């Protein structure tokens, strides 16, 4: 029970910046940033499905049932969802919360994840520290 409370508290802390900015009040059904698109500045979005294939100059803060980040992110990645897949690269920190998290990207700084099932693929790289809490955790990448 203590472990569940700790995981829940960590997930809430990860979501505070998204809620504070108001990203969850603007939820849409589907959010897509295609591979050919670029967004200048921070990007804050919430929707049923979120697909970020393009580049984001600043921080990326997204929430949704299905979140897929495959683009190049110049700042932090902060994401929460039922299924969170990150194959893109971040120049800064990555913070993820979700039931199922799959990470195969790279980050030049720290990586944090809280979830039921967390998998870091063999091609994933974390240059800084990794903070991971989950029921099932599979670490195959470079930390």
Short mmCIF file of N, CA, C and O in Angstrom, two decimals, residues 80-142:
data_model
loop_
_atom_site.label_atom_id
_atom_site.label_comp_id
_atom_site.label_asym_id
_atom_site.label_seq_id
_atom_site.Cartn_x
_atom_site.Cartn_y
_atom_site.Cartn_z
N UNK A 80 1.90 12.27 -19.78
CA UNK A 80 1.12 11.34 -18.98
C UNK A 80 0.04 10.72 -19.86
O UNK A 80 -0.52 11.40 -20.72
N UNK A 81 -0.22 9.44 -19.65
CA UNK A 81 -1.24 8.77 -20.44
C UNK A 81 -1.38 7.32 -20.05
O UNK A 81 -0.62 6.81 -19.23
N UNK A 82 -2.33 6.65 -20.65
CA UNK A 82 -2.49 5.22 -20.43
C UNK A 82 -1.35 4.49 -21.14
O UNK A 82 -0.67 3.66 -20.55
N UNK A 83 -1.15 4.81 -22.41
CA UNK A 83 -0.05 4.25 -23.21
C UNK A 83 0.84 5.40 -23.65
O UNK A 83 0.38 6.28 -24.38
N UNK A 84 2.08 5.41 -23.20
CA UNK A 84 3.02 6.48 -23.54
C UNK A 84 4.22 5.85 -24.24
O UNK A 84 4.93 5.04 -23.65
N UNK A 85 4.41 6.23 -25.51
CA UNK A 85 5.54 5.73 -26.31
C UNK A 85 6.41 6.92 -26.70
O UNK A 85 5.92 7.84 -27.36
N UNK A 86 7.67 6.88 -26.31
CA UNK A 86 8.60 7.95 -26.67
C UNK A 86 9.78 7.34 -27.41
O UNK A 86 10.57 6.60 -26.82
N UNK A 87 9.87 7.66 -28.71
CA UNK A 87 11.01 7.21 -29.51
C UNK A 87 11.81 8.40 -30.00
O UNK A 87 12.85 8.24 -30.64
N UNK A 88 11.34 9.59 -29.69
CA UNK A 88 12.03 10.81 -30.10
C UNK A 88 13.16 11.16 -29.16
O UNK A 88 13.41 10.47 -28.17
N UNK A 89 13.85 12.23 -29.49
CA UNK A 89 15.01 12.66 -28.72
C UNK A 89 14.74 13.98 -28.02
O UNK A 89 14.09 14.86 -28.57
N UNK A 90 15.27 14.11 -26.81
CA UNK A 90 15.11 15.33 -26.03
C UNK A 90 16.48 15.86 -25.64
O UNK A 90 17.36 15.10 -25.25
N UNK A 91 16.62 17.17 -25.73
CA UNK A 91 17.87 17.81 -25.33
C UNK A 91 17.93 17.98 -23.81
O UNK A 91 18.99 18.27 -23.26
N UNK A 92 16.80 17.81 -23.14
CA UNK A 92 16.76 18.01 -21.69
C UNK A 92 16.11 16.81 -21.01
O UNK A 92 16.23 15.69 -21.49
N UNK A 93 15.42 17.02 -19.90
CA UNK A 93 14.85 15.93 -19.10
C UNK A 93 13.60 15.34 -19.75
O UNK A 93 12.89 16.02 -20.48
N UNK A 94 13.34 14.08 -19.39
CA UNK A 94 12.12 13.40 -19.79
C UNK A 94 11.44 12.89 -18.53
O UNK A 94 12.07 12.22 -17.71
N UNK A 95 10.14 13.23 -18.38
CA UNK A 95 9.34 12.77 -17.24
C UNK A 95 8.06 12.15 -17.79
O UNK A 95 7.28 12.83 -18.46
N UNK A 96 7.83 10.87 -17.47
CA UNK A 96 6.68 10.15 -18.01
C UNK A 96 5.89 9.48 -16.90
O UNK A 96 6.47 8.97 -15.94
N UNK A 97 4.57 9.48 -17.04
CA UNK A 97 3.69 8.77 -16.13
C UNK A 97 2.62 8.08 -16.96
O UNK A 97 2.05 8.68 -17.86
N UNK A 98 2.37 6.80 -16.66
CA UNK A 98 1.35 6.09 -17.42
C UNK A 98 1.23 4.65 -17.00
O UNK A 98 2.07 4.13 -16.27
N UNK A 99 0.19 4.01 -17.49
CA UNK A 99 0.02 2.59 -17.21
C UNK A 99 1.09 1.77 -17.93
O UNK A 99 1.73 0.90 -17.34
N UNK A 100 1.30 2.09 -19.21
CA UNK A 100 2.30 1.40 -20.02
C UNK A 100 3.21 2.43 -20.67
O UNK A 100 2.73 3.28 -21.42
N UNK A 101 4.49 2.33 -20.39
CA UNK A 101 5.46 3.28 -20.92
C UNK A 101 6.53 2.52 -21.70
O UNK A 101 7.11 1.56 -21.19
N UNK A 102 6.75 2.95 -22.94
CA UNK A 102 7.80 2.38 -23.78
C UNK A 102 8.71 3.51 -24.22
O UNK A 102 8.25 4.50 -24.80
N UNK A 103 10.01 3.39 -23.93
CA UNK A 103 10.97 4.44 -24.25
C UNK A 103 12.10 3.87 -25.09
O UNK A 103 12.76 2.92 -24.68
N UNK A 104 12.30 4.47 -26.28
CA UNK A 104 13.40 4.02 -27.15
C UNK A 104 14.16 5.21 -27.72
O UNK A 104 14.87 5.08 -28.71
N UNK A 105 14.03 6.37 -27.09
CA UNK A 105 14.69 7.58 -27.57
C UNK A 105 15.98 7.85 -26.83
O UNK A 105 16.57 6.96 -26.19
N UNK A 106 16.43 9.11 -26.92
CA UNK A 106 17.63 9.53 -26.21
C UNK A 106 17.34 10.85 -25.50
O UNK A 106 16.55 11.66 -25.95
N UNK A 107 18.00 11.04 -24.38
CA UNK A 107 17.94 12.30 -23.66
C UNK A 107 19.34 12.68 -23.21
O UNK A 107 20.12 11.82 -22.81
N UNK A 108 19.63 13.97 -23.29
CA UNK A 108 20.95 14.46 -22.88
C UNK A 108 21.01 14.68 -21.38
O UNK A 108 22.07 14.97 -20.85
N UNK A 109 19.86 14.56 -20.69
CA UNK A 109 19.85 14.79 -19.25
C UNK A 109 19.17 13.62 -18.53
O UNK A 109 19.48 12.48 -18.83
N UNK A 110 18.26 13.91 -17.62
CA UNK A 110 17.67 12.88 -16.75
C UNK A 110 16.38 12.30 -17.32
O UNK A 110 15.70 12.93 -18.11
N UNK A 111 16.06 11.09 -16.83
CA UNK A 111 14.85 10.37 -17.24
C UNK A 111 14.12 9.93 -15.98
O UNK A 111 14.70 9.32 -15.09
N UNK A 112 12.81 10.26 -15.91
CA UNK A 112 11.96 9.83 -14.79
C UNK A 112 10.71 9.18 -15.35
O UNK A 112 10.11 9.70 -16.29
N UNK A 113 10.31 8.06 -14.76
CA UNK A 113 9.09 7.38 -15.20
C UNK A 113 8.41 6.70 -14.03
O UNK A 113 9.08 6.10 -13.17
N UNK A 114 7.08 6.80 -14.01
CA UNK A 114 6.26 6.14 -13.01
C UNK A 114 5.12 5.45 -13.75
O UNK A 114 4.43 6.09 -14.54
N UNK A 115 4.95 4.14 -13.53
CA UNK A 115 3.89 3.44 -14.23
C UNK A 115 3.80 1.99 -13.83
O UNK A 115 4.63 1.49 -13.06
N UNK A 116 2.80 1.32 -14.35
CA UNK A 116 2.62 -0.10 -14.08
C UNK A 116 3.65 -0.94 -14.83
O UNK A 116 4.29 -1.82 -14.27
N UNK A 117 3.82 -0.64 -16.13
CA UNK A 117 4.76 -1.37 -16.98
C UNK A 117 5.66 -0.37 -17.68
O UNK A 117 5.17 0.47 -18.44
N UNK A 118 6.95 -0.48 -17.44
CA UNK A 118 7.91 0.46 -18.03
C UNK A 118 8.99 -0.34 -18.74
O UNK A 118 9.58 -1.26 -18.15
N UNK A 119 9.23 0.03 -20.01
CA UNK A 119 10.25 -0.68 -20.79
C UNK A 119 11.17 0.32 -21.48
O UNK A 119 10.70 1.18 -22.21
N UNK A 120 12.45 0.21 -21.23
CA UNK A 120 13.46 0.98 -21.95
C UNK A 120 14.11 0.04 -22.94
O UNK A 120 14.74 -0.96 -22.56
N UNK A 121 13.96 0.35 -24.23
CA UNK A 121 14.46 -0.51 -25.30
C UNK A 121 15.99 -0.50 -25.36
O UNK A 121 16.65 0.38 -24.79
N UNK A 122 16.54 -1.44 -26.10
CA UNK A 122 18.00 -1.55 -26.21
C UNK A 122 18.62 -0.33 -26.85
O UNK A 122 19.77 0.00 -26.56
N UNK A 123 17.89 0.38 -27.71
CA UNK A 123 18.45 1.56 -28.37
C UNK A 123 18.18 2.86 -27.60
O UNK A 123 18.52 3.93 -28.08
N UNK A 124 17.61 2.79 -26.41
CA UNK A 124 17.37 3.99 -25.61
C UNK A 124 18.65 4.42 -24.90
O UNK A 124 19.48 3.59 -24.53
N UNK A 125 18.78 5.75 -24.72
CA UNK A 125 19.96 6.29 -24.04
C UNK A 125 19.55 7.41 -23.10
O UNK A 125 18.79 8.30 -23.47
N UNK A 126 20.10 7.34 -21.88
CA UNK A 126 19.90 8.39 -20.88
C UNK A 126 21.28 8.85 -20.45
O UNK A 126 22.04 8.09 -19.86
N UNK A 127 21.61 10.12 -20.76
CA UNK A 127 22.94 10.63 -20.43
C UNK A 127 23.07 10.97 -18.94
O UNK A 127 24.16 10.90 -18.38
N UNK A 128 21.96 11.33 -18.31
CA UNK A 128 21.97 11.70 -16.90
C UNK A 128 21.52 10.54 -16.03
O UNK A 128 21.78 9.38 -16.30
N UNK A 129 20.78 10.88 -14.97
CA UNK A 129 20.27 9.89 -14.03
C UNK A 129 18.91 9.38 -14.47
O UNK A 129 18.19 10.07 -15.19
N UNK A 130 18.56 8.18 -14.02
CA UNK A 130 17.25 7.60 -14.29
C UNK A 130 16.55 7.32 -12.97
O UNK A 130 17.13 6.71 -12.07
N UNK A 131 15.31 7.80 -12.85
CA UNK A 131 14.47 7.59 -11.67
C UNK A 131 13.22 6.87 -12.15
O UNK A 131 12.40 7.46 -12.85
N UNK A 132 13.08 5.59 -11.79
CA UNK A 132 12.01 4.76 -12.35
C UNK A 132 11.30 4.01 -11.24
O UNK A 132 11.94 3.37 -10.41
N UNK A 133 9.97 4.10 -11.23
CA UNK A 133 9.16 3.35 -10.28
C UNK A 133 8.01 2.69 -11.01
O UNK A 133 7.23 3.37 -11.67
N UNK A 134 7.93 1.37 -10.92
CA UNK A 134 6.87 0.68 -11.63
C UNK A 134 6.68 -0.74 -11.13
O UNK A 134 7.54 -1.28 -10.44
N UNK A 135 5.56 -1.32 -11.53
CA UNK A 135 5.29 -2.70 -11.16
C UNK A 135 6.17 -3.68 -11.91
O UNK A 135 6.76 -4.58 -11.34
N UNK A 136 6.29 -3.47 -13.23
CA UNK A 136 7.16 -4.28 -14.09
C UNK A 136 8.09 -3.32 -14.84
O UNK A 136 7.62 -2.50 -15.62
N UNK A 137 9.38 -3.45 -14.59
CA UNK A 137 10.35 -2.55 -15.21
C UNK A 137 11.39 -3.39 -15.95
O UNK A 137 11.96 -4.33 -15.40
N UNK A 138 11.60 -3.04 -17.23
CA UNK A 138 12.59 -3.72 -18.07
C UNK A 138 13.57 -2.69 -18.58
O UNK A 138 13.20 -1.79 -19.35
N UNK A 139 14.82 -2.80 -18.15
CA UNK A 139 15.86 -1.84 -18.55
C UNK A 139 16.85 -2.53 -19.48
O UNK A 139 17.61 -3.39 -19.06
N UNK A 140 16.83 -2.12 -20.75
CA UNK A 140 17.75 -2.72 -21.73
C UNK A 140 18.65 -1.67 -22.38
O UNK A 140 19.56 -2.00 -23.09
N UNK A 141 18.35 -0.40 -22.17
CA UNK A 141 19.11 0.67 -22.82
C UNK A 141 20.32 1.10 -22.01
O UNK A 141 20.67 0.50 -21.00
N UNK A 142 20.96 2.18 -22.49
CA UNK A 142 22.14 2.74 -21.84
C UNK A 142 21.74 3.83 -20.86
O UNK A 142 21.04 4.76 -21.23
#
